[in-house]
Amino acid sequence: MAKNSMGTLYSITEWISRFAFVNILWIAFSFVGLILLGFFPATIAMFAIVRKWIRGESEIPVFKTFWFHYKKEFIKGNILGLILVLFFLIIYVDLQFLQVNNNSFWVVTHIPIYLFILAFLFTLLYLFPVYVHFDIKLYQIFKNAFLIMVINPLSNFLMIIGMVATYFAMTAIPGLAFFFGGSFLTYCLMWPANRAFEKVENKKNKDE
């Protein structure tokens, strides 16, 4: 019994250290790229590692795998980042428009704009998971992320719960954010996304 308890404790400690290590790598490599150019490739590399963990590849060399994906996705990841920045600028402009034009004449425009913003934010939850799971072009990443989001409300709900839990945990103990903020949030997004991917793949196999 004591032997099993020690084994469980060792396993928990090992996973804690893995999550902390990949989170520190994410922060460090974001700074290596001067934040602006490093954040998106580092985020993709972190999602790639967490995806492997979720799919049973727990013994991968973390640093080597992180560095491989960081280099491989540096250009494509930054193009994705540029597209996301443009989307956020559009949303900012839309919100400013709503704030300035808040009269009855323009109120009919509010609903489609808010729906666009909501759809974009929910699609964003799947963007990095789709990026690391499928070998597809950038425009297909957005399309697939949107379609998978639409047909998987339960996974959407689990992602929101995970994000809220992460927020409260990091707020309650701010020091946790440095070691686990990014990696734990990545897991909270990647696990439901992987569940959604498996659901889609199983349906596709049945149809064939």
mmCIF file of C-alpha atoms in Angstrom:
data_model
loop_
_atom_site.group_PDB
_atom_site.id
_atom_site.type_symbol
_atom_site.label_atom_id
_atom_site.label_comp_id
_atom_site.label_asym_id
_atom_site.label_seq_id
_atom_site.Cartn_x
_atom_site.Cartn_y
_atom_site.Cartn_z
ATOM 1 C CA MET A 1 0.000 0.000 0.000
ATOM 2 C CA ALA A 2 2.798 2.374 0.985
ATOM 3 C CA LYS A 3 4.639 1.447 -2.214
ATOM 4 C CA ASN A 4 1.601 2.351 -4.338
ATOM 5 C CA SER A 5 1.213 5.641 -2.473
ATOM 6 C CA MET A 6 4.854 6.518 -3.128
ATOM 7 C CA GLY A 7 4.431 5.645 -6.794
ATOM 8 C CA THR A 8 1.355 7.877 -7.067
ATOM 9 C CA LEU A 9 3.129 10.723 -5.268
ATOM 10 C CA TYR A 10 6.133 10.374 -7.590
ATOM 11 C CA SER A 11 3.865 10.432 -10.657
ATOM 12 C CA ILE A 12 2.064 13.567 -9.426
ATOM 13 C CA THR A 13 5.372 15.295 -8.676
ATOM 14 C CA GLU A 14 6.702 14.354 -12.115
ATOM 15 C CA TRP A 15 3.671 15.800 -13.887
ATOM 16 C CA ILE A 16 3.847 18.993 -11.823
ATOM 17 C CA SER A 17 7.485 19.436 -12.851
ATOM 18 C CA ARG A 18 6.618 18.776 -16.517
ATOM 19 C CA PHE A 19 3.893 21.427 -16.535
ATOM 20 C CA ALA A 20 6.179 23.892 -14.757
ATOM 21 C CA PHE A 21 9.041 23.215 -17.173
ATOM 22 C CA VAL A 22 6.972 23.691 -20.333
ATOM 23 C CA ASN A 23 5.451 26.875 -18.884
ATOM 24 C CA ILE A 24 8.909 28.305 -18.179
ATOM 25 C CA LEU A 25 9.987 27.342 -21.718
ATOM 26 C CA TRP A 26 6.909 29.141 -23.076
ATOM 27 C CA ILE A 27 7.812 32.322 -21.193
ATOM 28 C CA ALA A 28 11.511 32.093 -22.046
ATOM 29 C CA PHE A 29 11.027 31.486 -25.773
ATOM 30 C CA SER A 30 8.425 34.235 -25.968
ATOM 31 C CA PHE A 31 11.169 36.583 -24.715
ATOM 32 C CA VAL A 32 13.702 35.022 -27.099
ATOM 33 C CA GLY A 33 11.480 36.241 -29.932
ATOM 34 C CA LEU A 34 11.176 39.637 -28.224
ATOM 35 C CA ILE A 35 7.562 38.812 -27.259
ATOM 36 C CA LEU A 36 6.187 40.167 -30.547
ATOM 37 C CA LEU A 37 7.750 37.407 -32.657
ATOM 38 C CA GLY A 38 8.173 34.765 -29.979
ATOM 39 C CA PHE A 39 4.759 34.498 -28.364
ATOM 40 C CA PHE A 40 2.871 32.661 -31.098
ATOM 41 C CA PRO A 41 5.561 30.077 -32.003
ATOM 42 C CA ALA A 42 6.124 29.427 -28.275
ATOM 43 C CA THR A 43 2.383 29.007 -27.716
ATOM 44 C CA ILE A 44 2.127 26.580 -30.634
ATOM 45 C CA ALA A 45 5.083 24.589 -29.274
ATOM 46 C CA MET A 46 3.417 24.392 -25.845
ATOM 47 C CA PHE A 47 0.123 23.193 -27.364
ATOM 48 C CA ALA A 48 2.020 20.591 -29.415
ATOM 49 C CA ILE A 49 3.644 19.160 -26.273
ATOM 50 C CA VAL A 50 0.422 19.122 -24.229
ATOM 51 C CA ARG A 51 -1.366 17.438 -27.146
ATOM 52 C CA LYS A 52 1.229 14.667 -27.141
ATOM 53 C CA TRP A 53 0.797 14.212 -23.375
ATOM 54 C CA ILE A 54 -2.967 13.953 -23.711
ATOM 55 C CA ARG A 55 -2.621 11.381 -26.485
ATOM 56 C CA GLY A 56 -0.362 9.167 -24.357
ATOM 57 C CA GLU A 57 3.124 10.342 -25.392
ATOM 58 C CA SER A 58 4.200 11.189 -21.857
ATOM 59 C CA GLU A 59 7.900 10.317 -22.230
ATOM 60 C CA ILE A 60 8.799 12.792 -24.977
ATOM 61 C CA PRO A 61 11.895 14.978 -24.395
ATOM 62 C CA VAL A 62 10.228 18.265 -23.497
ATOM 63 C CA PHE A 63 12.972 20.744 -24.406
ATOM 64 C CA LYS A 64 13.893 19.018 -27.672
ATOM 65 C CA THR A 65 10.226 18.751 -28.716
ATOM 66 C CA PHE A 66 9.527 22.361 -27.751
ATOM 67 C CA TRP A 67 12.531 23.641 -29.687
ATOM 68 C CA PHE A 68 11.610 21.547 -32.744
ATOM 69 C CA HIS A 69 8.078 22.968 -32.962
ATOM 70 C CA TYR A 70 9.234 26.497 -32.109
ATOM 71 C CA LYS A 71 11.663 26.521 -35.052
ATOM 72 C CA LYS A 72 9.347 24.692 -37.422
ATOM 73 C CA GLU A 73 6.344 26.954 -36.803
ATOM 74 C CA PHE A 74 8.158 30.270 -36.340
ATOM 75 C CA ILE A 75 7.135 31.842 -39.649
ATOM 76 C CA LYS A 76 3.705 30.237 -40.025
ATOM 77 C CA GLY A 77 2.941 30.873 -36.347
ATOM 78 C CA ASN A 78 3.754 34.561 -36.684
ATOM 79 C CA ILE A 79 1.592 34.845 -39.797
ATOM 80 C CA LEU A 80 -1.234 33.362 -37.733
ATOM 81 C CA GLY A 81 -0.435 35.870 -35.003
ATOM 82 C CA LEU A 82 -0.604 38.758 -37.475
ATOM 83 C CA ILE A 83 -4.021 37.573 -38.668
ATOM 84 C CA LEU A 84 -5.252 37.376 -35.064
ATOM 85 C CA VAL A 85 -3.965 40.870 -34.314
ATOM 86 C CA LEU A 86 -5.877 42.171 -37.353
ATOM 87 C CA PHE A 87 -9.038 40.420 -36.133
ATOM 88 C CA PHE A 88 -8.640 41.988 -32.696
ATOM 89 C CA LEU A 89 -8.164 45.411 -34.312
ATOM 90 C CA ILE A 90 -11.403 44.887 -36.238
ATOM 91 C CA ILE A 91 -13.176 43.952 -32.999
ATOM 92 C CA TYR A 92 -11.737 47.033 -31.277
ATOM 93 C CA VAL A 93 -12.951 49.266 -34.100
ATOM 94 C CA ASP A 94 -16.383 47.595 -33.975
ATOM 95 C CA LEU A 95 -16.660 48.168 -30.220
ATOM 96 C CA GLN A 96 -15.638 51.792 -30.620
ATOM 97 C CA PHE A 97 -18.270 52.147 -33.334
ATOM 98 C CA LEU A 98 -20.942 50.706 -31.020
ATOM 99 C CA GLN A 99 -19.925 53.037 -28.234
ATOM 100 C CA VAL A 100 -20.060 56.135 -30.428
ATOM 101 C CA ASN A 101 -23.221 55.146 -32.326
ATOM 102 C CA ASN A 102 -25.418 54.065 -29.456
ATOM 103 C CA ASN A 103 -28.666 55.537 -30.763
ATOM 104 C CA SER A 104 -31.790 53.768 -31.974
ATOM 105 C CA PHE A 105 -30.867 54.161 -35.645
ATOM 106 C CA TRP A 106 -27.683 52.087 -35.254
ATOM 107 C CA VAL A 107 -28.981 49.606 -32.679
ATOM 108 C CA VAL A 108 -29.864 47.097 -35.429
ATOM 109 C CA THR A 109 -26.149 46.783 -36.204
ATOM 110 C CA HIS A 110 -25.280 45.791 -32.644
ATOM 111 C CA ILE A 111 -26.580 42.225 -32.778
ATOM 112 C CA PRO A 112 -24.578 41.039 -35.847
ATOM 113 C CA ILE A 113 -21.420 42.706 -34.504
ATOM 114 C CA TYR A 114 -21.797 41.075 -31.090
ATOM 115 C CA LEU A 115 -22.499 37.716 -32.774
ATOM 116 C CA PHE A 116 -19.342 38.101 -34.864
ATOM 117 C CA ILE A 117 -17.276 38.890 -31.762
ATOM 118 C CA LEU A 118 -18.750 35.948 -29.843
ATOM 119 C CA ALA A 119 -18.174 33.538 -32.749
ATOM 120 C CA PHE A 120 -14.583 34.752 -33.115
ATOM 121 C CA LEU A 121 -13.814 34.339 -29.395
ATOM 122 C CA PHE A 122 -15.223 30.805 -29.299
ATOM 123 C CA THR A 123 -13.382 29.918 -32.507
ATOM 124 C CA LEU A 124 -10.208 31.235 -30.907
ATOM 125 C CA LEU A 125 -10.487 28.543 -28.196
ATOM 126 C CA TYR A 126 -9.979 25.869 -30.866
ATOM 127 C CA LEU A 127 -7.463 27.703 -33.015
ATOM 128 C CA PHE A 128 -4.227 26.468 -31.447
ATOM 129 C CA PRO A 129 -5.542 22.941 -30.790
ATOM 130 C CA VAL A 130 -6.574 22.688 -34.464
ATOM 131 C CA TYR A 131 -3.219 24.135 -35.536
ATOM 132 C CA VAL A 132 -1.207 21.429 -33.763
ATOM 133 C CA HIS A 133 -3.620 18.568 -34.485
ATOM 134 C CA PHE A 134 -4.177 18.974 -38.230
ATOM 135 C CA ASP A 135 -1.584 19.532 -40.938
ATOM 136 C CA ILE A 136 -3.593 22.097 -42.905
ATOM 137 C CA LYS A 137 -3.283 25.576 -44.393
ATOM 138 C CA LEU A 138 -3.937 28.722 -42.341
ATOM 139 C CA TYR A 139 -7.354 29.513 -43.813
ATOM 140 C CA GLN A 140 -8.410 25.912 -43.150
ATOM 141 C CA ILE A 141 -7.375 26.273 -39.502
ATOM 142 C CA PHE A 142 -9.936 29.049 -39.011
ATOM 143 C CA LYS A 143 -12.616 27.144 -40.909
ATOM 144 C CA ASN A 144 -12.038 23.870 -39.043
ATOM 145 C CA ALA A 145 -11.842 25.618 -35.671
ATOM 146 C CA PHE A 146 -15.167 27.346 -36.331
ATOM 147 C CA LEU A 147 -16.946 24.196 -37.555
ATOM 148 C CA ILE A 148 -15.671 22.040 -34.673
ATOM 149 C CA MET A 149 -16.696 24.736 -32.207
ATOM 150 C CA VAL A 150 -20.240 24.853 -33.645
ATOM 151 C CA ILE A 151 -20.857 21.100 -33.373
ATOM 152 C CA ASN A 152 -19.270 20.570 -29.936
ATOM 153 C CA PRO A 153 -21.132 22.617 -27.313
ATOM 154 C CA LEU A 154 -20.049 20.313 -24.473
ATOM 155 C CA SER A 155 -16.370 20.804 -25.306
ATOM 156 C CA ASN A 156 -16.998 24.562 -25.468
ATOM 157 C CA PHE A 157 -18.519 24.402 -21.977
ATOM 158 C CA LEU A 158 -15.592 22.369 -20.612
ATOM 159 C CA MET A 159 -13.147 24.897 -22.045
ATOM 160 C CA ILE A 160 -14.947 27.789 -20.365
ATOM 161 C CA ILE A 161 -15.022 25.909 -17.042
ATOM 162 C CA GLY A 162 -11.299 25.199 -17.364
ATOM 163 C CA MET A 163 -10.495 28.824 -18.151
ATOM 164 C CA VAL A 164 -12.541 30.093 -15.207
ATOM 165 C CA ALA A 165 -10.928 27.551 -12.861
ATOM 166 C CA THR A 166 -7.468 28.573 -14.083
ATOM 167 C CA TYR A 167 -8.262 32.244 -13.582
ATOM 168 C CA PHE A 168 -9.455 31.767 -10.011
ATOM 169 C CA ALA A 169 -6.523 29.489 -9.128
ATOM 170 C CA MET A 170 -3.956 31.953 -10.492
ATOM 171 C CA THR A 171 -5.741 34.881 -8.833
ATOM 172 C CA ALA A 172 -5.884 33.110 -5.473
ATOM 173 C CA ILE A 173 -2.179 32.186 -5.633
ATOM 174 C CA PRO A 174 -0.515 34.656 -8.036
ATOM 175 C CA GLY A 175 2.834 32.864 -7.872
ATOM 176 C CA LEU A 176 1.316 29.875 -9.663
ATOM 177 C CA ALA A 177 0.944 31.884 -12.867
ATOM 178 C CA PHE A 178 4.698 31.903 -13.535
ATOM 179 C CA PHE A 179 4.966 28.113 -13.259
ATOM 180 C CA PHE A 180 1.575 26.896 -14.463
ATOM 181 C CA GLY A 181 -0.470 29.763 -15.953
ATOM 182 C CA GLY A 182 0.111 28.992 -19.620
ATOM 183 C CA SER A 183 0.605 25.226 -19.468
ATOM 184 C CA PHE A 184 -2.437 24.545 -17.284
ATOM 185 C CA LEU A 185 -4.638 26.767 -19.444
ATOM 186 C CA THR A 186 -3.313 24.958 -22.521
ATOM 187 C CA TYR A 187 -4.320 21.626 -20.988
ATOM 188 C CA CYS A 188 -7.786 22.996 -20.152
ATOM 189 C CA LEU A 189 -8.237 23.913 -23.825
ATOM 190 C CA MET A 190 -6.447 20.974 -25.426
ATOM 191 C CA TRP A 191 -8.199 18.180 -23.536
ATOM 192 C CA PRO A 192 -11.778 19.145 -24.566
ATOM 193 C CA ALA A 193 -10.518 19.966 -28.072
ATOM 194 C CA ASN A 194 -8.914 16.532 -28.381
ATOM 195 C CA ARG A 195 -12.210 15.002 -27.240
ATOM 196 C CA ALA A 196 -13.974 16.959 -30.010
ATOM 197 C CA PHE A 197 -11.379 15.848 -32.590
ATOM 198 C CA GLU A 198 -11.841 12.191 -31.642
ATOM 199 C CA LYS A 199 -15.603 12.593 -31.935
ATOM 200 C CA VAL A 200 -15.252 14.050 -35.440
ATOM 201 C CA GLU A 201 -12.741 11.369 -36.480
ATOM 202 C CA ASN A 202 -14.955 8.538 -35.161
ATOM 203 C CA LYS A 203 -17.944 9.926 -37.083
ATOM 204 C CA LYS A 204 -15.840 10.185 -40.231
ATOM 205 C CA ASN A 205 -14.672 6.556 -39.864
ATOM 206 C CA LYS A 206 -18.261 5.355 -39.394
ATOM 207 C CA ASP A 207 -19.400 7.239 -42.512
ATOM 208 C CA GLU A 208 -16.645 5.577 -44.518
#
